[in-house]
Short mmCIF file of C-alpha atoms and ligand atoms in Angstrom, two decimals:
data_model
loop_
_atom_site.label_atom_id
_atom_site.label_comp_id
_atom_site.label_asym_id
_atom_site.label_seq_id
_atom_site.Cartn_x
_atom_site.Cartn_y
_atom_site.Cartn_z
CA UNK G 101 125.58 78.21 171.23
CA UNK G 102 126.06 78.38 167.47
CA UNK G 103 127.69 81.62 166.36
CA UNK G 104 125.18 84.12 164.97
CA UNK G 105 126.42 85.86 161.84
CA UNK G 106 125.06 89.08 160.40
CA UNK G 107 124.82 89.07 156.59
CA UNK G 108 126.01 92.17 154.73
CA UNK G 109 124.83 93.20 151.23
CA UNK G 110 126.86 91.90 148.28
CA UNK G 111 128.01 95.34 147.14
CA UNK G 112 129.28 96.10 150.64
CA UNK G 113 131.23 92.84 150.73
CA UNK G 114 132.78 93.59 147.33
CA UNK G 115 133.66 97.10 148.47
CA UNK G 116 135.35 95.79 151.63
CA UNK G 117 137.50 93.46 149.55
CA UNK G 118 138.32 96.17 147.01
CA UNK G 119 139.42 98.50 149.83
CA UNK G 120 142.17 96.16 150.97
CA UNK G 121 145.49 97.76 149.92
CA UNK G 122 147.18 95.75 147.20
CA UNK G 123 150.59 95.95 145.54
CA UNK G 124 151.03 96.16 141.78
CA UNK G 125 154.30 95.13 140.16
CA UNK G 126 155.50 95.13 136.58
CA UNK G 127 157.83 92.76 134.78
CA UNK G 128 159.50 92.67 131.37
CA UNK G 129 158.25 89.82 129.25
CA UNK G 130 159.15 88.78 125.70
CA UNK G 131 156.59 89.83 123.09
CA UNK G 132 155.85 86.18 122.29
CA UNK G 133 154.70 85.58 125.86
CA UNK G 134 152.51 88.60 126.51
CA UNK G 135 149.27 87.48 124.86
CA UNK G 136 146.53 87.74 127.50
CA UNK G 137 148.65 89.77 129.90
CA UNK G 138 147.94 93.40 130.82
CA UNK G 139 150.09 96.39 129.97
CA UNK G 140 151.85 97.92 132.97
CA UNK G 141 152.43 101.24 131.18
CA UNK G 142 150.80 103.23 128.39
CA UNK G 143 151.89 102.29 124.89
CA UNK G 144 153.01 105.51 123.18
CA UNK G 145 153.83 105.83 119.47
CA UNK G 146 157.57 106.45 119.19
CA UNK G 147 157.32 107.26 115.47
CA UNK G 148 154.63 107.87 112.87
CA UNK G 149 153.01 104.90 111.10
CA UNK G 150 153.71 104.51 108.28
CA UNK G 151 157.11 106.10 108.89
CA UNK G 152 157.32 107.43 105.28
CA UNK G 153 154.99 108.25 102.38
CA UNK G 154 154.53 105.03 100.42
CA UNK G 155 152.70 103.50 97.53
CA UNK G 156 149.56 101.52 98.36
CA UNK G 157 149.61 99.86 94.90
CA UNK G 158 151.90 98.30 92.37
CA UNK G 159 152.23 101.09 89.81
CA UNK G 160 154.17 104.11 88.66
CA UNK G 161 155.14 107.11 90.74
CA UNK G 162 154.82 110.33 88.74
CA UNK G 163 154.86 114.09 89.16
CA UNK G 164 151.12 114.73 88.85
CA UNK G 165 151.42 118.01 86.96
CA UNK G 166 152.98 116.06 84.07
CA UNK G 167 149.67 114.23 83.62
CA UNK G 168 147.34 117.27 83.48
CA UNK G 169 146.88 117.21 79.69
CA UNK G 170 146.57 113.43 79.35
CA UNK G 171 143.37 112.17 77.68
CA UNK G 172 142.33 109.25 75.52
CA UNK G 173 143.16 111.32 72.45
CA UNK G 174 146.26 112.82 73.98
CA UNK G 175 148.21 110.07 75.69
CA UNK G 176 151.28 111.20 77.62
CA UNK G 177 154.41 109.12 77.84
CA UNK G 178 156.86 108.89 80.73
CA UNK G 179 160.36 107.51 80.76
CA UNK G 180 160.64 104.81 83.44
CA UNK G 181 163.99 105.43 85.11
CA UNK G 182 164.03 102.83 87.91
CA UNK G 183 162.08 99.98 89.48
CA UNK G 184 161.73 99.78 93.27
CA UNK G 185 160.07 97.15 95.44
CA UNK G 186 159.11 97.49 99.10
CA UNK G 187 162.26 97.96 101.12
CA UNK G 188 164.14 99.86 98.39
CA UNK G 189 164.33 103.59 97.89
CA UNK G 190 164.67 105.42 94.57
CA UNK G 191 168.31 106.29 93.90
CA UNK G 192 167.65 108.92 91.22
CA UNK G 193 166.15 112.38 91.11
CA UNK G 194 162.91 112.16 89.15
CA UNK G 195 162.62 114.83 86.40
CA UNK G 196 159.57 116.05 84.53
CA UNK G 197 158.00 113.28 82.39
CA UNK G 198 159.92 110.61 84.17
CA UNK G 199 158.32 107.86 86.28
CA UNK G 200 159.46 105.20 88.73
CA UNK G 201 158.01 101.72 88.59
CA UNK G 202 157.08 101.18 92.25
CA UNK G 203 155.58 98.28 94.18
CA UNK G 204 153.13 98.27 97.12
CA UNK G 205 154.82 99.43 100.31
CA UNK G 206 157.81 101.09 98.66
CA UNK G 207 158.76 104.60 99.74
CA UNK G 208 157.59 107.40 97.43
CA UNK G 209 160.40 109.05 95.43
CA UNK G 210 160.74 112.53 96.89
CA UNK G 211 159.71 114.44 93.74
CA UNK G 212 156.62 112.32 93.00
CA UNK G 213 153.12 113.05 94.27
CA UNK G 214 150.82 110.49 92.59
CA UNK G 215 150.67 106.79 91.86
CA UNK G 216 149.27 105.33 88.65
CA UNK G 217 148.15 101.73 89.12
CA UNK G 218 149.82 99.25 86.76
CA UNK G 219 146.41 98.49 85.24
CA UNK G 220 145.95 102.12 84.13
CA UNK G 221 149.26 102.45 82.30
CA UNK G 222 150.68 100.92 79.17
CA UNK G 223 154.27 99.92 79.74
CA UNK G 224 156.73 99.08 76.97
CA UNK G 225 160.42 98.82 76.30
CA UNK G 226 162.33 99.68 73.13
CA UNK G 227 165.89 100.43 72.10
CA UNK G 228 165.62 103.88 73.77
CA UNK G 229 164.65 102.47 77.16
CA UNK G 230 161.55 101.78 79.26
CA UNK G 231 158.41 103.85 78.97
CA UNK G 232 154.80 103.99 80.04
CA UNK G 233 151.83 105.87 78.68
CA UNK G 234 148.70 107.15 80.42
CA UNK G 235 145.44 108.39 78.94
CA UNK G 236 144.04 110.37 81.87
CA UNK G 237 145.27 112.84 84.45
CA UNK G 238 146.06 112.07 88.10
CA UNK G 239 145.68 114.73 90.77
CA UNK G 240 148.36 115.46 93.32
CA UNK G 241 148.09 113.02 96.24
CA UNK G 242 146.38 110.35 94.15
CA UNK G 243 146.94 106.90 95.71
CA UNK G 244 149.48 107.87 98.32
CA UNK G 245 149.65 106.27 101.72
CA UNK G 246 150.92 109.19 103.79
CA UNK G 247 153.46 109.14 106.58
CA UNK G 248 151.58 109.13 109.92
CA UNK G 249 148.15 108.53 108.35
CA UNK G 250 147.64 105.49 110.63
CA UNK G 251 149.37 106.73 113.77
CA UNK G 252 150.90 110.08 114.62
CA UNK G 253 153.98 110.20 116.78
CA UNK G 254 153.53 110.44 120.58
CA UNK G 255 149.87 109.37 120.55
CA UNK G 256 148.90 107.14 123.50
CA UNK G 257 147.76 104.08 121.60
CA UNK G 258 146.85 101.69 124.39
CA UNK G 259 146.34 102.54 128.03
CA UNK G 260 148.04 100.82 130.93
CA UNK G 261 145.84 98.00 132.20
CA UNK G 262 144.64 96.91 128.76
CA UNK G 263 144.59 93.18 128.18
CA UNK G 264 146.95 92.31 125.34
CA UNK G 265 145.24 90.79 122.31
CA UNK G 266 146.72 89.86 118.91
CA UNK G 267 146.11 93.40 117.66
CA UNK G 268 147.97 94.87 120.62
CA UNK G 269 150.86 92.56 119.79
CA UNK G 270 150.92 93.83 116.19
CA UNK G 271 151.16 97.37 117.51
CA UNK G 272 153.88 96.50 120.02
CA UNK G 273 155.87 94.85 117.22
CA UNK G 274 155.36 97.90 114.99
CA UNK G 275 157.24 99.97 117.56
CA UNK G 276 159.91 97.36 118.09
CA UNK G 277 159.03 96.18 121.58
CA UNK G 278 160.92 92.92 121.98
CA UNK G 279 160.21 92.98 125.70
CA UNK G 280 157.06 94.48 127.10
CA UNK G 281 156.37 95.84 130.57
CA UNK G 282 153.33 93.91 131.75
CA UNK G 283 151.63 93.61 135.12
CA UNK G 284 153.02 90.81 137.22
CA UNK G 285 150.41 88.11 137.67
CA UNK G 286 149.57 87.48 141.30
CA UNK G 287 150.08 83.96 142.61
CA UNK G 288 146.95 82.50 144.09
CA UNK G 289 147.28 79.46 146.36
CA UNK G 290 144.51 76.89 146.72
CA UNK G 291 143.74 74.35 149.45
CA UNK G 292 140.80 72.01 149.65
CA UNK G 293 139.62 71.22 153.16
CA UNK G 294 137.41 68.30 154.13
CA UNK G 295 137.95 64.81 155.49
CA UNK G 296 135.41 63.54 152.94
CA UNK G 297 137.57 64.44 149.97
CA UNK G 298 139.11 61.93 147.60
CA UNK G 299 141.64 62.78 144.94
CA UNK G 300 141.32 62.33 141.21
CA UNK G 301 142.59 58.77 140.93
CA UNK G 302 140.72 57.47 144.00
CA UNK G 303 137.69 55.16 143.79
CA UNK G 304 134.55 56.21 145.59
CA UNK G 305 134.15 55.00 149.20
CA UNK G 306 131.17 55.24 151.54
CA UNK G 307 130.63 58.82 152.70
CA UNK G 308 133.37 60.26 150.52
CA UNK G 309 133.33 62.39 147.36
CA UNK G 310 136.01 63.52 144.99
CA UNK G 311 137.43 66.99 145.41
CA UNK G 312 136.21 69.03 142.46
CA UNK G 313 136.44 72.56 143.84
CA UNK G 314 140.15 73.12 143.81
CA UNK G 315 140.54 71.90 140.24
CA UNK G 316 137.74 74.24 139.21
CA UNK G 317 139.38 77.09 141.11
CA UNK G 318 142.74 76.53 139.44
CA UNK G 319 140.99 77.08 136.10
CA UNK G 320 139.07 80.11 137.38
CA UNK G 321 142.36 81.61 138.57
CA UNK G 322 143.83 81.10 135.12
CA UNK G 323 140.76 82.53 133.44
CA UNK G 324 141.13 85.63 135.60
CA UNK G 325 144.76 85.90 134.46
CA UNK G 326 146.63 84.93 137.65
CA UNK G 327 149.05 82.11 138.44
CA UNK G 328 147.48 79.21 140.35
CA UNK G 329 149.44 77.29 142.95
CA UNK G 330 147.90 74.09 144.23
CA UNK G 331 148.71 73.11 147.82
CA UNK G 332 146.54 69.98 147.94
CA UNK G 333 143.81 68.81 150.31
CA UNK G 334 143.64 69.02 154.08
CA UNK G 335 141.55 66.84 156.39
CA UNK G 336 139.38 68.59 158.99
CA UNK G 337 142.08 68.61 161.69
CA UNK G 338 142.67 71.95 163.34
CA UNK G 339 146.42 71.98 164.05
CA UNK G 340 147.25 70.65 160.61
CA UNK G 341 144.96 73.17 158.88
CA UNK G 342 146.37 76.01 160.97
CA UNK G 343 150.01 75.14 160.25
CA UNK G 344 149.46 74.51 156.55
CA UNK G 345 147.40 77.66 155.97
CA UNK G 346 149.95 79.75 157.87
CA UNK G 347 152.86 78.31 155.90
CA UNK G 348 151.12 78.62 152.52
CA UNK G 349 149.83 82.14 153.15
CA UNK G 350 153.34 83.52 153.36
CA UNK G 351 154.18 82.09 149.92
CA UNK G 352 151.37 83.57 147.81
CA UNK G 353 149.57 86.85 147.18
CA UNK G 354 146.19 85.33 148.00
CA UNK G 355 145.21 82.03 149.54
CA UNK G 356 141.92 80.34 148.78
CA UNK G 357 140.49 77.51 150.82
CA UNK G 358 137.26 75.71 150.07
CA UNK G 359 135.01 74.22 152.71
CA UNK G 360 134.95 74.50 156.45
CA UNK G 361 133.76 78.10 156.72
CA UNK G 362 130.23 77.63 158.00
CA UNK G 363 129.14 76.93 161.57
CA UNK G 364 129.54 73.13 161.68
CA UNK G 365 131.58 71.18 164.20
CA UNK G 366 134.29 70.53 161.59
CA UNK G 367 134.22 73.96 159.97
CA UNK G 368 137.65 75.01 161.15
CA UNK G 369 138.55 78.04 159.07
CA UNK G 370 136.96 80.61 161.41
CA UNK G 371 139.18 79.29 164.23
CA UNK G 372 142.22 79.26 161.94
CA UNK G 373 141.67 82.95 161.16
CA UNK G 374 141.24 83.69 164.86
CA UNK G 375 144.41 81.89 165.90
CA UNK G 376 146.37 83.61 163.12
CA UNK G 377 145.10 86.96 164.34
CA UNK G 378 143.80 87.67 160.82
CA UNK G 379 141.33 90.49 160.43
CA UNK G 380 138.03 89.08 159.14
CA UNK G 381 136.30 91.50 156.74
CA UNK G 382 133.02 89.57 156.73
CA UNK G 383 131.75 86.03 157.20
CA UNK G 384 128.18 86.23 155.94
CA UNK G 385 126.81 87.84 152.79
CA UNK G 386 123.17 88.31 151.83
CA UNK G 387 123.54 86.21 148.71
CA UNK G 388 122.79 82.72 147.43
CA UNK G 389 124.84 80.73 146.84
CA UNK G 390 127.99 81.69 148.68
CA UNK G 391 126.47 83.28 151.78
CA UNK G 392 129.22 81.78 153.95
CA UNK G 393 132.05 83.29 151.87
CA UNK G 394 134.57 84.69 154.33
CA UNK G 395 137.44 87.05 153.60
CA UNK G 396 140.25 87.84 156.02
CA UNK G 397 143.51 89.74 155.78
CA UNK G 398 146.65 88.36 157.39
CA UNK G 399 149.86 90.32 157.04
CA UNK G 400 150.00 91.10 153.29
CA UNK G 401 147.86 88.18 152.22
CA UNK G 402 144.18 88.00 151.45
CA UNK G 403 142.68 84.79 152.81
CA UNK G 404 139.49 83.63 151.15
CA UNK G 405 137.35 81.06 152.89
CA UNK G 406 135.23 79.94 149.97
CA UNK G 407 132.29 77.65 150.57
CA UNK G 408 132.70 73.91 150.18
CA UNK G 409 129.55 73.72 148.11
CA UNK G 410 130.73 73.79 144.48
CA UNK G 411 128.31 76.39 143.11
CA UNK G 412 128.87 78.64 146.12
CA UNK G 413 132.62 78.26 145.75
CA UNK G 414 132.43 79.17 142.04
CA UNK G 415 130.29 82.27 142.62
CA UNK G 416 132.41 83.39 145.58
CA UNK G 417 135.50 83.31 143.41
CA UNK G 418 134.02 85.32 140.55
CA UNK G 419 132.54 88.04 142.77
CA UNK G 420 135.32 88.50 145.32
CA UNK G 421 138.58 87.01 144.02
CA UNK G 422 138.46 87.91 140.31
CA UNK G 423 138.21 91.70 140.79
CA UNK G 424 141.25 91.74 143.09
CA UNK G 425 143.29 89.68 140.65
CA UNK G 426 142.31 92.04 137.84
CA UNK G 427 143.07 95.11 139.97
CA UNK G 428 146.53 93.81 140.87
CA UNK G 429 147.02 93.47 137.12
CA UNK G 430 146.16 97.17 136.58
CA UNK G 431 142.80 96.42 134.95
CA UNK G 432 140.60 99.51 135.38
CA UNK G 433 137.54 97.33 134.71
CA UNK G 434 138.08 94.50 137.18
CA UNK G 435 134.53 93.29 137.78
CA UNK G 436 132.33 90.99 135.76
CA UNK G 437 130.54 92.96 133.05
CA UNK G 438 126.81 93.45 133.60
CA UNK G 439 124.19 93.49 130.85
CA UNK G 440 120.39 93.41 130.72
CA UNK G 441 118.85 90.23 129.40
CA UNK G 442 115.38 88.84 128.83
CA UNK G 443 114.42 85.93 131.01
CA UNK G 444 113.72 82.90 128.80
CA UNK G 445 111.83 80.94 131.48
CA UNK G 446 110.09 81.47 134.81
CA UNK G 447 112.23 81.48 137.96
CA UNK G 448 109.46 81.10 140.49
CA UNK G 449 111.34 80.43 143.71
CA UNK G 450 111.74 83.57 145.80
CA UNK G 451 114.59 84.22 148.17
CA UNK G 452 115.26 87.02 150.65
CA UNK G 453 118.93 87.08 149.56
CA UNK G 454 120.32 88.28 146.20
CA UNK G 455 120.57 85.24 143.96
CA UNK G 456 123.32 84.50 141.47
CA UNK G 457 121.64 81.91 139.31
CA UNK G 458 124.02 79.88 137.18
CA UNK G 459 122.75 80.57 133.70
CA UNK G 460 123.43 80.44 130.02
CA UNK G 461 122.91 83.28 127.59
CA UNK G 462 121.86 83.29 123.98
CA UNK G 463 122.18 86.13 121.51
CA UNK G 464 118.93 86.26 119.54
CA UNK G 465 118.50 89.01 116.98
CA UNK G 466 118.87 92.25 118.94
CA UNK G 467 118.37 90.71 122.40
CA UNK G 468 120.26 88.67 124.95
CA UNK G 469 118.19 85.87 126.44
CA UNK G 470 119.13 84.23 129.69
CA UNK G 471 117.99 80.93 131.17
CA UNK G 472 118.94 79.17 134.40
CA UNK G 473 120.73 75.87 134.08
CA UNK G 474 119.15 72.79 135.59
CA UNK G 475 119.83 71.90 139.19
CA UNK G 476 120.60 75.21 140.81
CA UNK G 477 121.29 74.45 144.47
CA UNK G 478 124.42 75.70 146.18
CA UNK G 479 125.70 72.13 146.20
CA UNK G 480 125.23 71.72 142.43
CA UNK G 481 128.24 70.84 140.35
CA UNK G 482 126.38 69.77 137.17
CA UNK G 483 125.08 73.25 136.31
CA UNK G 484 128.54 74.81 136.41
CA UNK G 485 129.73 73.13 133.24
CA UNK G 486 127.24 75.08 131.10
CA UNK G 487 127.39 78.30 133.06
CA UNK G 488 128.51 81.32 131.09
CA UNK G 489 126.64 83.95 133.11
CA UNK G 490 125.09 84.67 136.48
CA UNK G 491 121.54 85.96 136.50
CA UNK G 492 121.34 88.47 139.34
CA UNK G 493 117.95 88.34 141.03
CA UNK G 494 117.56 90.89 143.80
CA UNK G 495 116.41 89.57 147.16
CA UNK G 496 112.71 89.76 147.88
CA UNK G 497 109.64 87.65 148.08
CA UNK G 498 108.69 87.49 144.41
CA UNK G 499 109.70 85.10 141.70
CA UNK G 500 110.53 86.16 138.15
CA UNK G 501 108.59 85.52 134.92
CA UNK G 502 109.54 84.77 131.34
CA UNK G 503 110.13 88.07 129.52
CA UNK G 504 111.24 89.96 132.63
CA UNK G 505 114.36 92.04 132.12
CA UNK G 506 117.06 90.93 134.51
CA UNK G 507 120.68 91.81 135.20
CA UNK G 508 123.24 89.31 134.01
CA UNK G 509 126.94 89.11 134.81
CA UNK G 510 128.98 87.68 131.94
CA UNK G 511 131.74 85.18 132.66
CA UNK G 512 133.26 84.31 129.31
CA UNK G 513 134.62 87.67 128.32
CA UNK G 514 137.97 89.42 128.61
CA UNK G 515 136.42 92.80 129.07
CA UNK G 516 135.30 93.63 132.59
CA UNK G 517 133.22 96.42 134.04
CA UNK G 518 133.79 99.25 136.44
CA UNK G 519 131.36 98.80 139.31
CA UNK G 520 128.37 96.65 138.42
CA UNK G 521 126.66 97.07 141.78
CA UNK G 522 123.85 99.51 142.45
N1 LIG F 2012 123.48 75.23 160.48
C1 LIG F 2012 123.92 75.75 159.32
N2 LIG F 2012 124.40 74.94 158.39
C2 LIG F 2012 124.86 75.43 157.22
C3 LIG F 2012 124.79 76.83 156.99
C4 LIG F 2012 124.30 77.66 158.01
O1 LIG F 2012 124.23 78.89 157.85
N3 LIG F 2012 123.89 77.08 159.16
N4 LIG F 2012 125.20 77.31 155.78
C5 LIG F 2012 125.02 76.40 154.66
C6 LIG F 2012 125.54 76.96 153.47
S1 LIG F 2012 124.70 78.25 152.82
C7 LIG F 2012 126.63 76.44 152.85
S2 LIG F 2012 127.09 77.03 151.34
C8 LIG F 2012 127.43 75.38 153.45
C9 LIG F 2012 128.89 75.81 153.48
O2 LIG F 2012 129.64 74.83 154.07
P1 LIG F 2012 131.18 74.96 154.28
O3 LIG F 2012 131.71 76.08 153.46
O4 LIG F 2012 131.45 74.96 155.70
O5 LIG F 2012 131.76 73.68 153.57
P2 LIG F 2012 131.78 72.18 154.10
O6 LIG F 2012 130.90 72.05 155.24
O7 LIG F 2012 133.18 71.80 154.25
O8 LIG F 2012 131.21 71.45 152.84
C10 LIG F 2012 129.95 71.75 152.30
C11 LIG F 2012 129.62 70.78 151.19
O9 LIG F 2012 130.53 70.91 150.14
C12 LIG F 2012 131.22 69.67 149.86
N5 LIG F 2012 132.61 69.96 149.52
C13 LIG F 2012 133.52 70.48 150.34
N6 LIG F 2012 134.70 70.62 149.72
C14 LIG F 2012 134.52 70.17 148.49
C15 LIG F 2012 135.38 70.04 147.36
N7 LIG F 2012 136.67 70.42 147.43
N8 LIG F 2012 134.89 69.54 146.21
C16 LIG F 2012 133.58 69.17 146.15
N9 LIG F 2012 132.71 69.28 147.17
C17 LIG F 2012 133.18 69.75 148.32
C18 LIG F 2012 131.12 68.93 151.17
O10 LIG F 2012 131.29 67.56 151.01
C19 LIG F 2012 129.74 69.33 151.65
O11 LIG F 2012 128.76 68.55 150.99
O12 LIG F 2012 127.03 75.10 154.75
C20 LIG F 2012 125.63 75.02 154.93
N10 LIG F 2012 125.37 74.60 156.25
O1 MOO F 2013 126.78 79.87 151.30
MO1 MOO F 2013 125.44 78.85 150.75
O2 MOO F 2013 126.08 78.64 149.24
O3 MOO F 2013 124.52 80.37 150.43
O4 MOO F 2013 124.09 77.83 150.03
MG1 MG F 2014 130.53 73.18 156.71
#
């Protein structure tokens, strides 16, 4: 008798996976290597930015009250006592009707409270020294970039779990972080299973196909931010699969296999999980593709039996593996982000299971349009190359029409979502 499996709803399957206890670790990494990683602790401002009042222009620093009477008909002259560029500080005490020639970024002389741009002053030198004349008044605070105007001390600037982008790196550098505490990336092992599989350099033979899934998965693992570890391909031989899976599982945080999880004579993963004594969370989900996706826990390792069918394998990864990787990396938004989009063409075929249609999105004026990509069977590999979103069509008997609003899960974005499931 073929084993009868009971499908569970997608959201329940995701919840079961998310409930598995995971361990989060941090590590110190050089600033030049943290792009794309996630912060393992809040980034707090250790000093104000800028750290001192400074000039935002090349100009003259003055005491503003000296300029009050200045007009076109009553120009006022200042003695220029020093010139300072960014990085230098004024060495003299500025007296009434004195000015300091100051460049952008240089610290304000203590006594001064306004900056006159070079263009608004007439500078000259004679035997008595250097001078400049202005023909209008400047209020106190004119053209000053104040200490702390960008960032005040002790503000939490970026929360733990944020993915580090170039802007984050600028901020980290501002506060002198040479090494940054980031979330340790989990290592995710990958095995292909299937006696039909050829490797990349092999020529086609009757009945055989090249293994595409594991190479795709290695890239999906990287896209999710984890470290892929490729263990190779296994033929459909039970003892070998059992030994190899057992050995590999103890070396990684998660182990993915593709193929061999359905009910066929050579689908060996269910028996591997049984012999290991792994606890199987589910082995059938009410979704297409990827209904056979199986997840088991063995010791501290999550074992994913992803489908051998390429599209099913791809979807299974994004729905069930990605959020765990992101969670291990402290991401508070570990799931694929969900948006509403307008269907750009009819999707007539109904299905009782929730469908994740490999799709492409287009931003048109104020709307997102979504269209399925070509051949959309579970076995399809061609449609994956152009996939940047999954259209989520709830199970039921009806098809969907052009113009319908549908849910879409976005794949090509760093920013995730909280819980996209109803
Ligand atoms: N009687 C039933 N048959 C099947 C059922 C079922 O419920 N009852 N489920 C079907 C569904 S749905 C799927 S999906 C597949 C899942 O099959 P498996 O996960 O067991 O995978 P395999 O049988 O090993 O292979 C399926 C298919 O994928 C190709 N494959 C496998 N590995 C790779 C790889 N690394 N790269 C590219 N392609 C791969 C393999 O050659 C097969 O064509 O089962 C249905 N059957
Ligand atoms: O697991 Mo299958 O992919 O639903 O066609
Ligand atoms: Mg099979």
